[in-house]
Amino acid sequence: MEKKLIIIAVVIAAIVVVGGISAALLLGKESKTTGTVKYITIAPKDMKAALAGGTIDAYIAWEPYVSDSVVGNVGDVLEWSDQIMPNHPCCVVAVSPDFLNGPNGVNLTERFLKAHIEANKWMADALAHPSGANYTALVNMAVQFTSRNATVVKAALEHVKYGYEMNQDFRNALKQFTDMYIDANMTTAAKLQDRGYSSTTDFISKYVNGSLLDAARSVTPSSTILNPSNPIRLGYLLGDLHQLAQVVAQNTTAFGGTSMFQKYGLLVTNATGAPFASGGTEMSLGFAAGAVDIGYLGAPPAILNHMNSGVKALIIAQANSEGSGLVVKANSGIHNLEDLVNKTVATPGESSIQFLLLRIALDREGLDLKIKT
Amino acid sequence: MDGKEVVINITHLSKVFIRDRRRIIALDDFGLEVREGEFVCLLGPSGCGKTTVLRIVAGLEAKSGGSAKVEGKEVRDAGPDRGMVFQEFALFPWRTVRKNIEFGLEVKHVPETDRADVSKKLIEFVGLKGFEDAHPRELSGGMKQRVAIARALANDPKVLLMDEPFGSLDAQTRNLMQKELLRIWSARRKTVLFVTHSVEEAVYLADRIVVMTARPGKVREIIDVPLSRPRDRTSREFITIRSKVLGELEEEFEKARAGELSPE
Amino acid sequence: MRSLTKSLSKVFISNWLRLTLSAVSLTVFLTLWWLFSAYLRADWPFQGVTPSPSTADYIPYWWDVLRAVGRSFVTRPQNTGGLLMSEHILASLKRISIAFVLALLSAVPLGLLMGRSRNAEALGRPLVELFRPIPPLAWVPIFLVIFKFFWGPIAIVFLGIFFPILLNVILGARSVDPVLIDAARTLGARRGTIFGKVVFPFTTPYLMTGITVGLGIGWMCIVAAEMLGAVGGGVGYYIFAANNTSQYELMYAGMVVIGMLSVLTTGIAGLIERWLYRWMGKK
């Protein structure tokens, strides 16, 4: 009886050991390629601790998670995202077609964009005068929104470029992202046809809608609320400093008791599920489920999830560009991208803009990016 | 008695336990000597503590006072020198007949081939040939008890303690097993302490019958059974002794019942 | 001879009946799935109804899912780590196996101890009750930082497997018939031997229940475990990544694979269980 038990235990152990070794050999083969950087997926909020604990050698994330490590002396920035790709698109404002085509949808969307424009202008002015009261007010809003201290927020704000315009570079970059996704098998050219687009250029020209933004420029303030019983349901990401414009536009205290949304006759409320944990969940739980009318999110999920499942979040304005950074452990001796070979970099996920930026940066140096095994 | 060594020596044995916050005296000043090769039956009304005596000698239960010695040594723990057979058979259901019998030898780290020799002989001896690889669930009650006896014998103990071993068998099997036990006992010359509540069984098996009093248990009377074996249950001598034992016992039954009815 | 053929055919018929019943339930399920997908797309036989395209994306036809399963073994989409499904399966099986062996090695002795000793039980019970109801998902970020990438996900799966085994072993060890222990003692067995030769064998059927339940929960934890920081991918990671990019066919493909792997491991556990029972004479 006991002998049989021992035999079972040995057999189980043998299976595990043999399986483990063969798995290690099988998976290990790939890791021997020279010039390969390893990546792993972690939530940005956990990256600082992972870097400090030595679990990872570097990470790429959005603000304030970059400055968080820098201010805390845990990490140094190896490259800011504008060094990788100047003026690269990041977060956008997107609208659900159901809302846009619904009652008063175009009017409400244009008013929303007007408030977005005004918030951006106010932020640009505040950031240009760091000694002014508006700057202090902005920092306070950002501190509350991100739950980070003022030092971190101030450092982070220096690296985010806020702006709403969508120029040709912006469109070209989005087209480049889409092509990269097709190359990487994250979506397919067949899906592009399924959605009714003849090419990636055709897709971007239809999916990015600049006419609403143009019309928004001439919107004037309204003394009455247009949608008192149907508030616009707003989607955004948890503590994402890139989406600060919607925080400003909702704020009442800094603007004499009337928010910018109210100024243009809008009632805005948090969508069910907002703030979302990632752009992917905002697309699937927010836009696809019909819970979000207008949302702030990264451009990649707005594109990728649309391609793959058909859910639409038409891109109608930019929210920010740049504002991400590749952070390495302080005093780690990593001075350039080549030093990252065989090291582990954490990213927020393969469908994030940060992952794309990392790929672009490494491609340029002729380095591979592969999942850590 | 004829100079044979005293194997079990119990003096002033007492056992007190607490049940429902009440102190119950199970045994009080119980004394008994059992000599080598003797077959002694403990008989008494239920609850008189006869099983407790057996369990204390087996080392399964601690005594509250007095002394219980086996081969001159105070009993402190259970051990393979005292084999025990239980009414519930207590066979290991996951072990075959052979592996049940070899249990004690395994514990002693006896080499496998030696174990097989011992179990093979014992299986033949108790009449279980052909059932070596059967599991207890496949056996009848009588066969199970044969396995249990063989298992106790495998350790070659000096003393065999039997706690109403045939209590759950039907009458016919019971008679057969009593005969078998006597055959085994006479062949192996073990010292047997046997608990029963059946007067007939006691008279059929024992050299001496210890009639115990109702709780608190002590020795009321020790009755010799000077009949030669095999005994005839219908003979006059057998019936005479049976009546005597029964008479002694009935008084204790009455006392036990009165005790149960009284508020104490 | 005649009775033998009779009983054989009886066995065959009863098995045949059961197989048919299983096939029927599976067919009903796939038919309902097909009807629902067709309804959402206003495909045959629902040409008349208004389609709901956004919901339809979530419910692909089941044959498309099966096709996606097949495709997952030959394509390497970057968003699922650029790995083949076979590599994901290997990674998950490795995680489950290691977690399972660790859970077995720790839960069995602990369970025997807590089942047999009141003091050990008093010592362990509060911690068990405190940690048992916490969903393993809740530990993800903490385990990742403490146990790092290799052991973090394993630790999450471990928790899922550990408690069912522990609780069943405690129950089993507590139910050991005391007369068996008495018997073992009179046969010369001491505490350690009694644990090995009486308590443990008696507990084995309970242990097997714990293993079957635990492995099921282990697979349930795999998505949470591999959601973040999973080294070398994994089927749970595959599901999470596919969901993140709204590739629902792939997501279902991952679910189908997990289901099959779970059936496989539970099947193996069941076989061992049946064999153990027969061998212990309990069947």
Short mmCIF file of C-alpha atoms in Angstrom, two decimals, chain C residues 39-209:
data_model
loop_
_atom_site.label_atom_id
_atom_site.label_comp_id
_atom_site.label_asym_id
_atom_site.label_seq_id
_atom_site.Cartn_x
_atom_site.Cartn_y
_atom_site.Cartn_z
CA TYR C 39 -30.71 35.31 -33.92
CA LEU C 40 -28.27 38.11 -33.08
CA ARG C 41 -27.14 38.21 -36.72
CA ALA C 42 -30.63 37.77 -38.19
CA ASP C 43 -29.23 34.76 -40.09
CA TRP C 44 -31.30 31.73 -41.07
CA PRO C 45 -33.78 30.86 -39.53
CA PHE C 46 -34.25 34.37 -38.14
CA GLN C 47 -34.12 36.43 -41.33
CA GLY C 48 -36.98 38.66 -40.23
CA VAL C 49 -35.62 39.97 -36.91
CA THR C 50 -33.58 43.15 -36.31
CA PRO C 51 -29.90 42.18 -35.93
CA SER C 52 -27.91 43.35 -32.89
CA PRO C 53 -24.40 43.62 -34.34
CA SER C 54 -22.67 44.90 -31.20
CA THR C 55 -23.89 41.96 -29.09
CA ALA C 56 -23.29 39.56 -31.96
CA ASP C 57 -19.56 40.28 -31.73
CA TYR C 58 -19.58 38.72 -28.30
CA ILE C 59 -21.32 35.53 -29.45
CA PRO C 60 -19.55 34.08 -32.47
CA TYR C 61 -20.81 30.88 -34.09
CA TRP C 62 -19.38 27.88 -32.33
CA TRP C 63 -17.78 26.53 -35.48
CA ASP C 64 -15.90 29.81 -35.82
CA VAL C 65 -14.65 29.27 -32.27
CA LEU C 66 -13.49 25.75 -33.13
CA ARG C 67 -11.76 27.16 -36.19
CA ALA C 68 -10.10 29.75 -33.95
CA VAL C 69 -8.92 26.92 -31.69
CA GLY C 70 -7.30 25.28 -34.68
CA ARG C 71 -5.80 28.54 -35.86
CA SER C 72 -4.35 29.28 -32.44
CA PHE C 73 -2.00 26.31 -32.86
CA VAL C 74 -0.42 27.72 -36.00
CA THR C 75 -0.48 31.54 -35.72
CA ARG C 76 1.50 33.78 -33.40
CA PRO C 77 -0.44 37.02 -32.80
CA GLN C 78 1.70 39.56 -31.01
CA ASN C 79 -1.00 40.52 -28.55
CA THR C 80 -0.97 37.00 -27.14
CA GLY C 81 2.77 37.14 -26.69
CA GLY C 82 3.62 35.89 -30.19
CA LEU C 83 3.26 32.35 -28.89
CA LEU C 84 1.49 29.28 -30.24
CA MET C 85 -1.39 27.75 -28.29
CA SER C 86 0.78 24.68 -27.63
CA GLU C 87 3.27 26.94 -25.84
CA HIS C 88 0.46 28.53 -23.84
CA ILE C 89 -0.83 25.09 -22.87
CA LEU C 90 2.63 23.98 -21.79
CA ALA C 91 3.09 27.13 -19.70
CA SER C 92 -0.28 26.68 -17.97
CA LEU C 93 0.23 22.96 -17.40
CA LYS C 94 3.61 23.70 -15.87
CA ARG C 95 2.01 26.24 -13.53
CA ILE C 96 -0.83 23.92 -12.56
CA SER C 97 1.51 20.97 -12.04
CA ILE C 98 3.93 22.82 -9.82
CA ALA C 99 1.11 24.46 -7.85
CA PHE C 100 -0.60 21.08 -7.52
CA VAL C 101 2.47 19.26 -6.23
CA LEU C 102 3.20 22.08 -3.77
CA ALA C 103 -0.43 22.11 -2.60
CA LEU C 104 -0.37 18.35 -2.15
CA LEU C 105 2.92 18.38 -0.23
CA SER C 106 1.72 21.11 2.13
CA ALA C 107 -2.03 20.48 2.45
CA VAL C 108 -1.81 16.74 3.15
CA PRO C 109 0.49 16.85 6.20
CA LEU C 110 -1.19 20.00 7.49
CA GLY C 111 -4.63 18.48 6.99
CA LEU C 112 -3.67 15.23 8.72
CA LEU C 113 -2.23 17.20 11.61
CA MET C 114 -5.21 19.51 11.94
CA GLY C 115 -7.62 16.62 11.58
CA ARG C 116 -5.95 14.56 14.30
CA SER C 117 -4.77 17.15 16.82
CA ARG C 118 -7.10 19.60 18.49
CA ASN C 119 -4.21 21.92 19.27
CA ALA C 120 -3.02 21.97 15.68
CA GLU C 121 -6.58 22.61 14.61
CA ALA C 122 -6.93 25.51 17.08
CA LEU C 123 -3.64 26.88 15.78
CA GLY C 124 -4.48 26.59 12.11
CA ARG C 125 -8.22 27.12 11.92
CA PRO C 126 -8.32 30.93 12.33
CA LEU C 127 -5.77 31.43 9.55
CA VAL C 128 -7.55 28.98 7.29
CA GLU C 129 -10.88 30.71 7.84
CA LEU C 130 -9.28 34.10 7.35
CA PHE C 131 -7.58 33.32 4.04
CA ARG C 132 -9.88 30.71 2.54
CA PRO C 133 -12.66 33.04 1.34
CA ILE C 134 -10.30 35.56 -0.27
CA PRO C 135 -10.54 35.23 -4.05
CA PRO C 136 -7.07 34.43 -5.41
CA LEU C 137 -7.57 37.32 -7.88
CA ALA C 138 -7.22 39.76 -5.00
CA TRP C 139 -3.63 38.64 -4.44
CA VAL C 140 -2.44 39.23 -8.01
CA PRO C 141 -0.55 42.53 -7.57
CA ILE C 142 0.87 41.59 -4.18
CA PHE C 143 2.06 38.13 -5.21
CA LEU C 144 3.64 39.57 -8.32
CA VAL C 145 5.83 41.86 -6.26
CA ILE C 146 6.57 39.34 -3.50
CA PHE C 147 6.92 36.11 -5.47
CA LYS C 148 7.95 37.61 -8.80
CA PHE C 149 6.98 36.33 -12.23
CA PHE C 150 7.72 32.68 -11.94
CA TRP C 151 6.27 31.95 -8.52
CA GLY C 152 3.62 34.71 -8.39
CA PRO C 153 1.14 33.09 -10.79
CA ILE C 154 1.93 29.67 -9.34
CA ALA C 155 1.15 31.00 -5.86
CA ILE C 156 -2.29 32.16 -7.02
CA VAL C 157 -3.14 28.77 -8.54
CA PHE C 158 -1.67 27.14 -5.44
CA LEU C 159 -4.19 28.94 -3.22
CA GLY C 160 -7.01 27.71 -5.41
CA ILE C 161 -5.89 24.08 -5.11
CA PHE C 162 -4.61 24.19 -1.52
CA PHE C 163 -7.79 24.87 0.44
CA PRO C 164 -10.07 22.22 -1.06
CA ILE C 165 -7.37 19.59 -0.44
CA LEU C 166 -6.69 20.86 3.07
CA LEU C 167 -10.35 20.93 4.13
CA ASN C 168 -11.07 17.50 2.70
CA VAL C 169 -8.02 15.97 4.34
CA ILE C 170 -8.99 17.53 7.69
CA LEU C 171 -12.45 16.03 7.31
CA GLY C 172 -11.02 12.65 6.35
CA ALA C 173 -8.46 12.57 9.15
CA ARG C 174 -11.18 13.49 11.62
CA SER C 175 -13.44 10.67 10.45
CA VAL C 176 -10.90 7.88 11.03
CA ASP C 177 -12.62 5.07 12.93
CA PRO C 178 -10.99 5.16 16.42
CA VAL C 179 -11.09 1.36 16.70
CA LEU C 180 -8.69 1.17 13.72
CA ILE C 181 -6.23 3.31 15.62
CA ASP C 182 -6.67 1.14 18.72
CA ALA C 183 -6.03 -1.93 16.60
CA ALA C 184 -2.90 -0.42 15.10
CA ARG C 185 -1.63 0.49 18.59
CA THR C 186 -2.11 -3.03 19.91
CA LEU C 187 -0.19 -4.26 16.86
CA GLY C 188 2.77 -2.14 17.92
CA ALA C 189 2.31 0.97 15.78
CA ARG C 190 3.46 4.30 17.22
CA ARG C 191 2.17 7.78 16.35
CA GLY C 192 4.16 8.24 13.15
CA THR C 193 3.36 4.80 11.83
CA ILE C 194 -0.31 5.27 12.66
CA PHE C 195 -0.30 8.45 10.58
CA GLY C 196 1.32 6.74 7.65
CA LYS C 197 -0.40 3.37 7.77
CA VAL C 198 -3.85 4.14 9.19
CA VAL C 199 -4.81 7.83 9.10
CA PHE C 200 -3.40 8.54 5.65
CA PRO C 201 -4.88 5.53 3.84
CA PHE C 202 -8.22 6.17 5.52
CA THR C 203 -8.07 9.78 4.33
CA THR C 204 -7.18 8.92 0.74
CA PRO C 205 -10.74 9.00 -0.68
CA TYR C 206 -11.29 12.38 0.96
CA LEU C 207 -7.97 13.52 -0.47
CA MET C 208 -9.08 12.47 -3.93
CA THR C 209 -12.24 14.56 -3.59
#
